[in-house]
Every structure is written in structure tokens, then in C-alpha cells.
PDB file of C-alpha atoms in Angstrom:
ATOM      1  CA  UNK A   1       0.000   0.000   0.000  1.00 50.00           C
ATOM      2  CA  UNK A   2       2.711   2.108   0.897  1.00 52.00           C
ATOM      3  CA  UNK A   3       4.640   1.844  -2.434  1.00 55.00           C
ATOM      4  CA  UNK A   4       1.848   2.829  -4.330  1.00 59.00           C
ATOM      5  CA  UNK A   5       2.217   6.388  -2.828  1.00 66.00           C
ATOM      6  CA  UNK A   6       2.245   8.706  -5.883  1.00 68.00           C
ATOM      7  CA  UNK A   7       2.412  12.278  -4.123  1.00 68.00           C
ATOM      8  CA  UNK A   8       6.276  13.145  -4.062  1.00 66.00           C
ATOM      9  CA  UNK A   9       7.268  11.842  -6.702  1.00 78.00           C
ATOM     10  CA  UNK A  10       8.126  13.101 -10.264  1.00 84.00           C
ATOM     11  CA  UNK A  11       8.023  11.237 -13.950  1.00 86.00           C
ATOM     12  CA  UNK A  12      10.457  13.043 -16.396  1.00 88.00           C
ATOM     13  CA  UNK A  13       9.208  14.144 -19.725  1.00 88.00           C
ATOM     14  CA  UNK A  14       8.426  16.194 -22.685  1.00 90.00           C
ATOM     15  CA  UNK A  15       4.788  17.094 -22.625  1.00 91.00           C
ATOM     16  CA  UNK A  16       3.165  20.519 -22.646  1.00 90.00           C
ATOM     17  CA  UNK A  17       2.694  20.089 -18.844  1.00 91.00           C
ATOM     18  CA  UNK A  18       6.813  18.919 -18.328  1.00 90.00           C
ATOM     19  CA  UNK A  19       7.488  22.257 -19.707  1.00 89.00           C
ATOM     20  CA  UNK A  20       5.022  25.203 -18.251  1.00 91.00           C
ATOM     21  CA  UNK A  21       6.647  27.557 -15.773  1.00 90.00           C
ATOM     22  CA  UNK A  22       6.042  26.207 -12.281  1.00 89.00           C
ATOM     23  CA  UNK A  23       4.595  29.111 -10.531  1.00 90.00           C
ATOM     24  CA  UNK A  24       1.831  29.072 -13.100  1.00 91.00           C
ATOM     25  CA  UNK A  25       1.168  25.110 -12.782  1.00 92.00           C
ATOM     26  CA  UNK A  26       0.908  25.785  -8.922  1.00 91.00           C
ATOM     27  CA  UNK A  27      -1.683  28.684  -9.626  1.00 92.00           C
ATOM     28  CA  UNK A  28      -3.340  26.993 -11.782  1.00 93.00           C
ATOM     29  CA  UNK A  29      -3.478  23.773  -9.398  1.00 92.00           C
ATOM     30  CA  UNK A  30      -4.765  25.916  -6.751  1.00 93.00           C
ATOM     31  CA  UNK A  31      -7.474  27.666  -8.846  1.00 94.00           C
ATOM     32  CA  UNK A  32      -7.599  23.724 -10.143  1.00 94.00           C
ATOM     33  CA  UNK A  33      -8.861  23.245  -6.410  1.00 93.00           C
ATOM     34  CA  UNK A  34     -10.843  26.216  -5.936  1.00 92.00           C
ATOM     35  CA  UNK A  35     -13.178  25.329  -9.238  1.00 92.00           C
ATOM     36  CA  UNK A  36     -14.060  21.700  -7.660  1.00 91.00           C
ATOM     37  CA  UNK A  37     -15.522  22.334  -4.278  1.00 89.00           C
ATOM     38  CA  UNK A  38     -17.458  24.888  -6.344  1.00 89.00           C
ATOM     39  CA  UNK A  39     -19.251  22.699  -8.065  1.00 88.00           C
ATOM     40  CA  UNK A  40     -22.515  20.931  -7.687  1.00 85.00           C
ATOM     41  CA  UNK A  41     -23.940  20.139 -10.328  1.00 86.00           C
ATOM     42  CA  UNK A  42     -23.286  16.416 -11.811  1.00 86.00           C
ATOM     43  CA  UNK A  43     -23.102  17.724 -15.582  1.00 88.00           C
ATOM     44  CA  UNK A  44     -20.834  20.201 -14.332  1.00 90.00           C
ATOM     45  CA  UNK A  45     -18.643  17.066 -12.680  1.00 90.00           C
ATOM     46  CA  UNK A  46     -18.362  14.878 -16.468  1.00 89.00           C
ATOM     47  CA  UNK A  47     -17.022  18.732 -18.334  1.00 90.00           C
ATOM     48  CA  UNK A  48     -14.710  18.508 -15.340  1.00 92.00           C
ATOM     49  CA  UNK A  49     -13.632  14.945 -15.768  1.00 91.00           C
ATOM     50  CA  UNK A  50     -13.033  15.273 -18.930  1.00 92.00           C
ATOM     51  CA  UNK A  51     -10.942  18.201 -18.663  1.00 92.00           C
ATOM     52  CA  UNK A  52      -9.181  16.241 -16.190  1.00 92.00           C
ATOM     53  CA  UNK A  53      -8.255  12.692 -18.144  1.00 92.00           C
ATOM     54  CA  UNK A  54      -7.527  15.466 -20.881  1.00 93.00           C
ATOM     55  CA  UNK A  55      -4.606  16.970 -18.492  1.00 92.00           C
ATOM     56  CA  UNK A  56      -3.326  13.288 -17.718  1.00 91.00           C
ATOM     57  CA  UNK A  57      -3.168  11.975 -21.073  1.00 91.00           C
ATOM     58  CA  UNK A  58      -1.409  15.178 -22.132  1.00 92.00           C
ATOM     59  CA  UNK A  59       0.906  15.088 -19.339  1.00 90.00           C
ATOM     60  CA  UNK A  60       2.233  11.606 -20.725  1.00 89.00           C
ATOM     61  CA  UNK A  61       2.153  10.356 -17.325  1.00 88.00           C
ATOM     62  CA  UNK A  62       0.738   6.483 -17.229  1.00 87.00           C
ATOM     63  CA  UNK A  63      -2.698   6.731 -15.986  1.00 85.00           C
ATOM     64  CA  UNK A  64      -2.948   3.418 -14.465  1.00 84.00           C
ATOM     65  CA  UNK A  65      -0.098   5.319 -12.136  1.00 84.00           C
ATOM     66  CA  UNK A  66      -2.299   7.879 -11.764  1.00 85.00           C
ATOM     67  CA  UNK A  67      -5.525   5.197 -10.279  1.00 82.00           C
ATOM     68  CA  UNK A  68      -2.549   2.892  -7.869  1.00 79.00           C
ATOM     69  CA  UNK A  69      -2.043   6.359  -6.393  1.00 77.00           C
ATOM     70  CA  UNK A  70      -5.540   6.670  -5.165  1.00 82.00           C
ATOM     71  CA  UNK A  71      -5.332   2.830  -3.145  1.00 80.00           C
ATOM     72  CA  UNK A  72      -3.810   4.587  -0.209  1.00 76.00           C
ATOM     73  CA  UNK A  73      -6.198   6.853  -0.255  1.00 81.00           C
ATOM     74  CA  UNK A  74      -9.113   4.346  -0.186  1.00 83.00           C
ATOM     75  CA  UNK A  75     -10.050   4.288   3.645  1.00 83.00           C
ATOM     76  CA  UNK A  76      -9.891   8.119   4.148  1.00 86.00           C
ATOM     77  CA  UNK A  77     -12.386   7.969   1.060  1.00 88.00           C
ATOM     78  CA  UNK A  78     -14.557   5.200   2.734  1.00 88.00           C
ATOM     79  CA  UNK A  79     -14.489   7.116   6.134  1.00 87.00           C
ATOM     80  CA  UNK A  80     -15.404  10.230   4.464  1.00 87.00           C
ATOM     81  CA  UNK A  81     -18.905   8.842   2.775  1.00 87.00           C
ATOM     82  CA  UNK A  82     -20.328   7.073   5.814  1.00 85.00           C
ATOM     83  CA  UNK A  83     -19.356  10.053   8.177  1.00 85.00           C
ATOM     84  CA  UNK A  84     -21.372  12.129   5.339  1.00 84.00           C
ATOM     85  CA  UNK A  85     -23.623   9.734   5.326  1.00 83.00           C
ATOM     86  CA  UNK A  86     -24.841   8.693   8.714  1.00 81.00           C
ATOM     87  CA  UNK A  87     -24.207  12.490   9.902  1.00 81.00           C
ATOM     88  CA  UNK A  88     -25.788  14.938   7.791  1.00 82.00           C
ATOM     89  CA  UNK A  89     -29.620  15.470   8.461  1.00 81.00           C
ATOM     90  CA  UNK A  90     -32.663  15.107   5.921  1.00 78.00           C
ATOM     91  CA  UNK A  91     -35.369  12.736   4.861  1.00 79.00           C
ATOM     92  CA  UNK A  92     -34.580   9.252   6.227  1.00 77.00           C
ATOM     93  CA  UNK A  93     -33.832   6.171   3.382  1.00 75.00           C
ATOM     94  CA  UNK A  94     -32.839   3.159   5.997  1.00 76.00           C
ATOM     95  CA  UNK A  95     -32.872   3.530   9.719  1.00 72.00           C
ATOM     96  CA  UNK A  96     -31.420   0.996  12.426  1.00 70.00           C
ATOM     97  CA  UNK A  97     -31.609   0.968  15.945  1.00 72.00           C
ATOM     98  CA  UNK A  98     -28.783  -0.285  17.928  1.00 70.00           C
ATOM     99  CA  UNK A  99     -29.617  -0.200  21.657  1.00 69.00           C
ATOM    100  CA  UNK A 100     -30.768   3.427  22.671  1.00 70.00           C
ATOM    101  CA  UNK A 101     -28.531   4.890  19.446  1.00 70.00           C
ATOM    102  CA  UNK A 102     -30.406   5.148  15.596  1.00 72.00           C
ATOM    103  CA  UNK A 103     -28.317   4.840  12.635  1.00 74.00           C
ATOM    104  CA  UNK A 104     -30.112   6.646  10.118  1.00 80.00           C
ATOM    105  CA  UNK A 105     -29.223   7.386   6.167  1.00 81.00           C
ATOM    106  CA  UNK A 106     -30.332  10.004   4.426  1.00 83.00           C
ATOM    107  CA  UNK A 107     -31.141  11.046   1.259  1.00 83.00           C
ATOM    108  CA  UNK A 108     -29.253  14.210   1.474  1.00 85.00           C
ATOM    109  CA  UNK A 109     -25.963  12.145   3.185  1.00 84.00           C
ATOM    110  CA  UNK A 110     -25.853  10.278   0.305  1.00 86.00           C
ATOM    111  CA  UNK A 111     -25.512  12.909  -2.140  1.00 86.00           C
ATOM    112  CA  UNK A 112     -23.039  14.748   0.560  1.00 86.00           C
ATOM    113  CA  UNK A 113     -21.334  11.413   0.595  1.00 87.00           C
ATOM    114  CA  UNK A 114     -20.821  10.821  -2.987  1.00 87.00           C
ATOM    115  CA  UNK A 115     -19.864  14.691  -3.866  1.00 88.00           C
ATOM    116  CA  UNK A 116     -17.203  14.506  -1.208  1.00 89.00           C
ATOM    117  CA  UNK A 117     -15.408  11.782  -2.508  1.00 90.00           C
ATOM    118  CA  UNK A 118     -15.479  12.547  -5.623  1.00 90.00           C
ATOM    119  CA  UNK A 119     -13.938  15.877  -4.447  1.00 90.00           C
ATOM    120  CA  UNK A 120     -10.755  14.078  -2.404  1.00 90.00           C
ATOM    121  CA  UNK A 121     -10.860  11.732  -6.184  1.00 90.00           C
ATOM    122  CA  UNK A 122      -9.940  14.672  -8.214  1.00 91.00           C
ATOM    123  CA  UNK A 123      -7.913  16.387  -5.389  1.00 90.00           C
ATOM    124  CA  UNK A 124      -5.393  13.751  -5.069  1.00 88.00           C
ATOM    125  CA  UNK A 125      -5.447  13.313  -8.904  1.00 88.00           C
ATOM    126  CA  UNK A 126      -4.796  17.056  -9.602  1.00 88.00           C
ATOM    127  CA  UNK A 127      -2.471  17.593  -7.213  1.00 86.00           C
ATOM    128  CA  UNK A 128      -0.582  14.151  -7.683  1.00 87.00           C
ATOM    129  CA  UNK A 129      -0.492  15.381 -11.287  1.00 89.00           C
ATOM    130  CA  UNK A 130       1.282  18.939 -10.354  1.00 88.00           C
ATOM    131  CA  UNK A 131       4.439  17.072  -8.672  1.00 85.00           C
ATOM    132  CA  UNK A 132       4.679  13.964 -11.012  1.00 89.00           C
ATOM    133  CA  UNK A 133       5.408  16.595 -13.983  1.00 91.00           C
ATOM    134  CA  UNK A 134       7.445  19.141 -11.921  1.00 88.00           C
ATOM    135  CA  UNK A 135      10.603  18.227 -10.513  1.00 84.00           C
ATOM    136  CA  UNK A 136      11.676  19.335  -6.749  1.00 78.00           C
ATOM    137  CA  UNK A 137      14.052  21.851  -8.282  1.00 77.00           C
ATOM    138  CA  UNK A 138      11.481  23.512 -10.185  1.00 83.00           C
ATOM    139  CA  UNK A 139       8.613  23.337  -7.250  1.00 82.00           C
ATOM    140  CA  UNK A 140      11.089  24.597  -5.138  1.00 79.00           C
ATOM    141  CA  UNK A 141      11.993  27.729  -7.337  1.00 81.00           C
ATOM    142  CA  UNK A 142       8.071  28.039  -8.280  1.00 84.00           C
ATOM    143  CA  UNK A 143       7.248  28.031  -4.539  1.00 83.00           C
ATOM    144  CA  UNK A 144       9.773  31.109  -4.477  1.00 81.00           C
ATOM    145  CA  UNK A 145       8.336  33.068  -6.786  1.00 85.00           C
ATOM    146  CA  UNK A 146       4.660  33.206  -5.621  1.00 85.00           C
ATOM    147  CA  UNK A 147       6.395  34.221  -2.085  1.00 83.00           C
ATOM    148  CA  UNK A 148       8.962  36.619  -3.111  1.00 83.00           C
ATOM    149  CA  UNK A 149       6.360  39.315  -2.499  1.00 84.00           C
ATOM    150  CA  UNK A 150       6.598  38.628   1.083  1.00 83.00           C
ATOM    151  CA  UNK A 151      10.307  39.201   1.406  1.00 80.00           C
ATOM    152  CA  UNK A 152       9.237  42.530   1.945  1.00 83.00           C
ATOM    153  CA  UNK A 153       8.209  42.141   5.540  1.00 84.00           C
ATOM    154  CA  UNK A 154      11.075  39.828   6.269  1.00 81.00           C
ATOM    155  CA  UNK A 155       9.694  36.848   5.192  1.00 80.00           C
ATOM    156  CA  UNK A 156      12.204  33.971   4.164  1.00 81.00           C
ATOM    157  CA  UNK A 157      10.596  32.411   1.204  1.00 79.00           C
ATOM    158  CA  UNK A 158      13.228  30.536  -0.351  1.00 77.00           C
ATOM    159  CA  UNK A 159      13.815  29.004   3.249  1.00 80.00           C
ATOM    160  CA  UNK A 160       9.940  28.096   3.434  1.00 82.00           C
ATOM    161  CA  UNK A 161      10.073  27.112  -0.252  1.00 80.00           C
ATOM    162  CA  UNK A 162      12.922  24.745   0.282  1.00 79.00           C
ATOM    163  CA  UNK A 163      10.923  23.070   3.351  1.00 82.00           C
ATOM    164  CA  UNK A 164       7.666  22.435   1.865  1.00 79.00           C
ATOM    165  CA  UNK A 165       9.431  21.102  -1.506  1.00 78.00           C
ATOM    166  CA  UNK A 166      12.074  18.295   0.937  1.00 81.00           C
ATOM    167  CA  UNK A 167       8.938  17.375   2.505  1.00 80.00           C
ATOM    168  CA  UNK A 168       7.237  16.411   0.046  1.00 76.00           C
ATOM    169  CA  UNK A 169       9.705  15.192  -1.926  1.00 75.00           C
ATOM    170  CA  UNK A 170      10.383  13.077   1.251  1.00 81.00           C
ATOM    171  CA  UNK A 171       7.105  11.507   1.370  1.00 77.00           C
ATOM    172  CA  UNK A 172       7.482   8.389  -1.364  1.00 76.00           C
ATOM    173  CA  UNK A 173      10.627   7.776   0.402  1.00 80.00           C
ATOM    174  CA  UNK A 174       9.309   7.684   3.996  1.00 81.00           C
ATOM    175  CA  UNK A 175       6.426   5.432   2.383  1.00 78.00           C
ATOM    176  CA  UNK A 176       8.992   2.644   1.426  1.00 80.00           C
ATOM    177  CA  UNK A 177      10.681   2.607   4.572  1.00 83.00           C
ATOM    178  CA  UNK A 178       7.539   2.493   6.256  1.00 82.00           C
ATOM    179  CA  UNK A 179       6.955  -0.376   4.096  1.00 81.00           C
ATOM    180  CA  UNK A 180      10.537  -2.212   4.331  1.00 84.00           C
ATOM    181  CA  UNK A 181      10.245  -1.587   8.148  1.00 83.00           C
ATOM    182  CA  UNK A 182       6.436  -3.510   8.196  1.00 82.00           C
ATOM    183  CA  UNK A 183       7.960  -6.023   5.972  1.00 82.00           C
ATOM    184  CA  UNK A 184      11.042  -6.480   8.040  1.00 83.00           C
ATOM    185  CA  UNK A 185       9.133  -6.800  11.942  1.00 81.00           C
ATOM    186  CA  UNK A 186       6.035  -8.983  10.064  1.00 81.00           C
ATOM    187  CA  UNK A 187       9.020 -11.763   9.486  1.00 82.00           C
ATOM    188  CA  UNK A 188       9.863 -10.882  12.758  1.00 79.00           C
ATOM    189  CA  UNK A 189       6.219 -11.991  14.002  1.00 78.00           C
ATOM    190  CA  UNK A 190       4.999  -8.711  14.100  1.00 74.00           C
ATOM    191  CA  UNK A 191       1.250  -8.518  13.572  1.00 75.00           C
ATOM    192  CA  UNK A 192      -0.414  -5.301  12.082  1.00 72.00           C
ATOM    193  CA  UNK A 193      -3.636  -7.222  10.730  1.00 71.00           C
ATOM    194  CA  UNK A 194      -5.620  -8.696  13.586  1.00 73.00           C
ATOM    195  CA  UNK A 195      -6.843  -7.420  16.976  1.00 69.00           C
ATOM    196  CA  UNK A 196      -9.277  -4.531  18.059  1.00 72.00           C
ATOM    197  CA  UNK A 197      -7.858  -0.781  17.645  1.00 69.00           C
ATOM    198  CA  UNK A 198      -6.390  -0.518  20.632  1.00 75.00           C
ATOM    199  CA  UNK A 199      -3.956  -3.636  19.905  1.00 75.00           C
ATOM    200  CA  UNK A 200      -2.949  -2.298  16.699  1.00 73.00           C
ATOM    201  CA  UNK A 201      -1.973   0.903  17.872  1.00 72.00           C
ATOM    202  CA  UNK A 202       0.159  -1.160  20.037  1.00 76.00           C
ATOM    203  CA  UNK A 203       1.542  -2.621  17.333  1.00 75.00           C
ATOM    204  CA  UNK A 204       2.455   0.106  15.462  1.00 77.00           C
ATOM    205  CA  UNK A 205       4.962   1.316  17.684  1.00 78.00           C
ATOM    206  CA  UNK A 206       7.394  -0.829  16.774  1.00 77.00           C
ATOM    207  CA  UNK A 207       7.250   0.124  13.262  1.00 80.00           C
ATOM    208  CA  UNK A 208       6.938   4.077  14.045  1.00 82.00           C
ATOM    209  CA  UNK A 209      10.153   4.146  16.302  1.00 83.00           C
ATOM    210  CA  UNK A 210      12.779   2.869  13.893  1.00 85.00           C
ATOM    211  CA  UNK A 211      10.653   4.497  11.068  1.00 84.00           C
ATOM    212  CA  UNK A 212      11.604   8.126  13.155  1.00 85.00           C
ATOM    213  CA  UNK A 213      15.172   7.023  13.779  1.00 86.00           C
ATOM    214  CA  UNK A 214      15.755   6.776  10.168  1.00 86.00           C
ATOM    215  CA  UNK A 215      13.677  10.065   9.028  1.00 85.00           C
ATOM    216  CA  UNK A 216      15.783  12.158  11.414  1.00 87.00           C
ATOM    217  CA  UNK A 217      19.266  10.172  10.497  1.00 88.00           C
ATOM    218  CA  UNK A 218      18.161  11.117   6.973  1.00 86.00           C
ATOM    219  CA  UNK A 219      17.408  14.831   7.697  1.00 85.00           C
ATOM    220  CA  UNK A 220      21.025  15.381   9.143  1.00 89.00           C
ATOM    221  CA  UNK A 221      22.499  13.438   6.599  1.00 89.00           C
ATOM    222  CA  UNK A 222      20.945  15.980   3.866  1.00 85.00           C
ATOM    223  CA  UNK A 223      21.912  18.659   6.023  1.00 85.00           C
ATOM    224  CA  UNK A 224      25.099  18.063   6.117  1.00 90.00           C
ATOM    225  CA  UNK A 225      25.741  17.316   2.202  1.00 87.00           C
ATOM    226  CA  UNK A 226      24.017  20.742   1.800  1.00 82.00           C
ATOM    227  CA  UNK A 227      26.268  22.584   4.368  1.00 83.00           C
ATOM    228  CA  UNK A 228      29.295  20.581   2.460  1.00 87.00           C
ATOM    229  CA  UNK A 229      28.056  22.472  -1.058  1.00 80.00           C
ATOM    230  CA  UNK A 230      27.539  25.536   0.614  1.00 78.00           C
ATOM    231  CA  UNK A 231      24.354  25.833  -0.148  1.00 74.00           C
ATOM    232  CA  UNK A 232      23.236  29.402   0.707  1.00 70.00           C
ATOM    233  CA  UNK A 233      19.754  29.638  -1.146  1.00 63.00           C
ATOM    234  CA  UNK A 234      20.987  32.197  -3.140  1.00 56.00           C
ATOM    235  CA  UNK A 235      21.757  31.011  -6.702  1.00 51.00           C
ATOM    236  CA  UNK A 236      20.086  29.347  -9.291  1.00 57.00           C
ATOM    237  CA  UNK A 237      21.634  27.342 -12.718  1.00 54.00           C
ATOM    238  CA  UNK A 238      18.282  28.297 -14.671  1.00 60.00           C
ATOM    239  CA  UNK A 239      15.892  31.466 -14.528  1.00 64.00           C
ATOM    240  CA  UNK A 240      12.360  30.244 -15.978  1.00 67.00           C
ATOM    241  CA  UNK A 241      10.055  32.317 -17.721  1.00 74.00           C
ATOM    242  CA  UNK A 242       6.692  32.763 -19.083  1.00 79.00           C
ATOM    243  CA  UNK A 243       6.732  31.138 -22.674  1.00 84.00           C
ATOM    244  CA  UNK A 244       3.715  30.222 -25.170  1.00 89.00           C
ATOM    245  CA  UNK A 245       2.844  26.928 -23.802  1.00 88.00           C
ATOM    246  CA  UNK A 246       2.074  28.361 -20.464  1.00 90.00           C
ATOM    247  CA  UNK A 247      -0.468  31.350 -22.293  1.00 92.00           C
ATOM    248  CA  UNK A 248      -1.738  28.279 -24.107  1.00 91.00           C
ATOM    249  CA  UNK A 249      -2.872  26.565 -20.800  1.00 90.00           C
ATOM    250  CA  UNK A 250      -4.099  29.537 -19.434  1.00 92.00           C
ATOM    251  CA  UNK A 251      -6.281  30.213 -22.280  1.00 93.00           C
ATOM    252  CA  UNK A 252      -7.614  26.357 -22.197  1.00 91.00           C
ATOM    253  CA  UNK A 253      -7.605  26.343 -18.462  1.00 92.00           C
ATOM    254  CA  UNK A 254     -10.240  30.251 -18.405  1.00 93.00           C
ATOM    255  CA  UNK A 255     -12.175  28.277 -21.676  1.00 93.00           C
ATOM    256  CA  UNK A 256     -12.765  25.245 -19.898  1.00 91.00           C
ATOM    257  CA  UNK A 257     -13.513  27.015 -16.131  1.00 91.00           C
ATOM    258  CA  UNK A 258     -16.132  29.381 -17.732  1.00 92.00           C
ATOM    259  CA  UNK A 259     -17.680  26.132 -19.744  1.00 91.00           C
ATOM    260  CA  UNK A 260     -18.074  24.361 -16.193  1.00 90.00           C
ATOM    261  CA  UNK A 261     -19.489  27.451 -14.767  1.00 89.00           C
ATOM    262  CA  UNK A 262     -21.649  27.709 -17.271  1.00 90.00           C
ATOM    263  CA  UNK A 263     -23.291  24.629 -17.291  1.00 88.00           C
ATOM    264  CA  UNK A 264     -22.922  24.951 -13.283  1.00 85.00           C
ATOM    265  CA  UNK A 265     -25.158  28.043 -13.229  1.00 84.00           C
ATOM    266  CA  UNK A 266     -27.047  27.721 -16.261  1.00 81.00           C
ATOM    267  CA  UNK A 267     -28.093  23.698 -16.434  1.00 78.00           C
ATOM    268  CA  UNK A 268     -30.401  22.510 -13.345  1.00 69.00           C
ATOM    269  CA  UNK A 269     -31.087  19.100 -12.316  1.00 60.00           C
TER     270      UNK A 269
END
């Protein structure tokens, strides 16, 4: 499960997507963001999807890469729809009684249930899809950018951008340990599978102390090869620019918002 971790990780290429000037990808990620939880509408949802497997087959990034990074994802996505479910109020479709406590599903939960997973779906996707085409160098320097503004009230942005790009560049890495480790203490004996929640929280600990030893081992480690370069933050081997592929994707990225706003506002079900 833990190998199939996607976020982190980057796929070298040539597409359209390889190429665009970070600090527009991340705008465009965030606005990306901003556009789903706007929608409700279900016809809205298929112009969206389809803009979406657009971006992925454009990107030239495999797409059954794209669907294994959603497995890790499954539980928070299960846990998600029955907490909608059960929990939001309306007009009643099942009811049980356990004891003095009613489980009841409604009709409204349902749809609350379905339109918030298929929120997380295309959240993971989209943003899985910003670092698997941008490399930690460029994320790092796009970070930069959109922050530089607040270097005027003493704000150290490359610092911050440097920090949020190790971390999650870290994150595939910390998922394979974490999977080498389970691996390792399973042939040991160790058992992760069975047992109330209590006992495998107990369980865990094993795997999350050695799992901590190696992160921080790993974070002096880079520390030190950086202090070794000299790394100061304060040079950089290539200046990026605005070119025509990234006004390209800003036209088709305004065209294809104002479609799904359009048939958001316009088209009622």
C-alpha cells in the first residue's frame, strides 16, 4: 500500500505540462482546487472529468499510475462517505436501531457522501499530477516566486520554499521505509492485521520508532551534504520564464472554467 504512494514523486518528460513555468502550474493547481468544491452540479462534474483525463493523457504520465495512487487513499475515502452519510440530516432512506442509538441514512448524506469523494478523487489526482510533472528543483523555485512578495516584511521564502518542496519530496521515500520496516518486523512476528484498535496501535509502535530514527538520520544526513556544497539559497543554474505553452494553458484552463461554470449556473437538475 505504501509503495503505491504517488504524491512526491516526479516522472520526467516532454509534454506541454513537463514544460510550463512552475509558478503558473501551482496557480493553476490551486485555482484547479478552488473550481471543484465549487461545483454541484453532476453535468458540471463529467465537463470537469473530462478536462481532467484530458490533463493526464497530455501530461504523458501512465494513468494506471495515476488510479494505484488513489489505493492509499481508499479508507480516508470510505471514512469520508459514511461520516457524510450517517451524519448529515434530511429525509430518512434506511434507519437501524442499535440499543438506545439510531443509525439513520439520508437522502441528502448520500448525495453529501458521494460529492465529497469525488472531491478528495480529483484532489489527489490534480495535485498528484502537479508534482509527477514538476521536478523538486522547479517546485522549489516556483514556490519562491509566488512568495517573493513577502520578502518585503522579512519573510524567508526561499527558506519556506525549500521546506515544503524536501517534505514532500520526502514523502514516497518515507512510504517505502515504512513499508521495508512492516515487511522487516512482520518476518519478525509482528502482527499489524488482527486485533481490536487498541492492539494495533500497540503494534504500530514498533514500526513508528525505527521508522523516526531513520527520518531524522536522513534529515542530518541531507543537512550536512548541503552545508558541504555551501548551499546558501541564493543562486540558481536556470531562470524560468513565461513562454507560449504556459499562455496556451491559461487560455484552455479560463475556456474550460467558464464552460463548467456555465453549465454549473445555467443547467439545473
Amino acid at each position: 500500500m505504501f509503495k503505491d504512494i504517488i504524491i512526491g514523486q516526479y516522472v520526467p518528460g516532454n509534454s506541454p505540462l513537463h514544460k510550463m513555468n512552475p509558478p503558473v502550474k501551482i496557480i493553476m493547481t490551486i485555482l484547479y482546487i478552488v473550481l471543484l468544491f465549487i461545483l454541484k452540479n453532476p453535468i458540471s462534474y463529467v465537463v470537469f472529468t473530462i478536462y481532467t483525463i484530458t490533463l493526464i493523457l497530455i501530461s504523458g504520465v501512465p494513468f494506471k499510475m495515476i488510479l494505484k495512487g488513489l489505493n492509499p487513499m481508499l479508507w480516508i475515502f470510505i471514512f469520508t462517505a459514511v461520516l457524510n452519510v450517517f451524519m448529515t440530516p434530511g429525509d430518512t432512506v434506511w434507519a437501524l436501531k442499535i440499543f438506545k442509538f439510531t443509525l439513520k441514512i439520508t437522502k441528502e448524506g448520500i448525495e453529501s457522501g458521494s460529492l465529497m469523494v469525488i472531491r478528495l478523487l480529483y484532489l489527489v489526482m490534480g495535485t498528484s499530477l502537479l508534482t509527477l510533472t514538476t521536478s523538486p528543483l522547479q517546485l522549489t523555485d516556483g514556490i519562491e516566486k509566488l512568495l517573493k512578495p513577502f520578502n518585503k516584511i522579512k519573510v524567508p521564502s526561499h527558506e519556506i520554499a525549500m521546506m515544503m518542496t524536501i517534505a514532500i519530496r520526502f514523502i514516497p521515500t518515507l512510504a517505502e521505509e515504512t513499508d521495508k520496516i512492516m515487511k522487516a518486523q512482520m518476518a519478525r512476528g509482528a502482527d499489524f492485521e488482527t486485533g481490536n484498535i487498541i492492539r494495533r496501535a500497540k503494534a504500530m509502535i514498533p514500526l513508528l520508532v525505527p521508522l523516526f530514527v531513520n527520518a531524522f538520520r536522513r534529515a542530518d544526513e541531507l543537512a550536512t551534504a548541503m552545508e558541504a556544497r555551501c548551499y546558501n539559497g541564493g543562486t540558481k543554474m536556470k531562470e524560468t520564464h513565461m513562454t507560449k505553452v504556459d499562455l496556451g494553458a491559461i487560455i484552455v484552463f479560463v475556456l474550460a472554467a467558464a464552460l463548467i461554470m456555465a453549465v454549473e449556473f445555467l443547467i439545473e437538475i
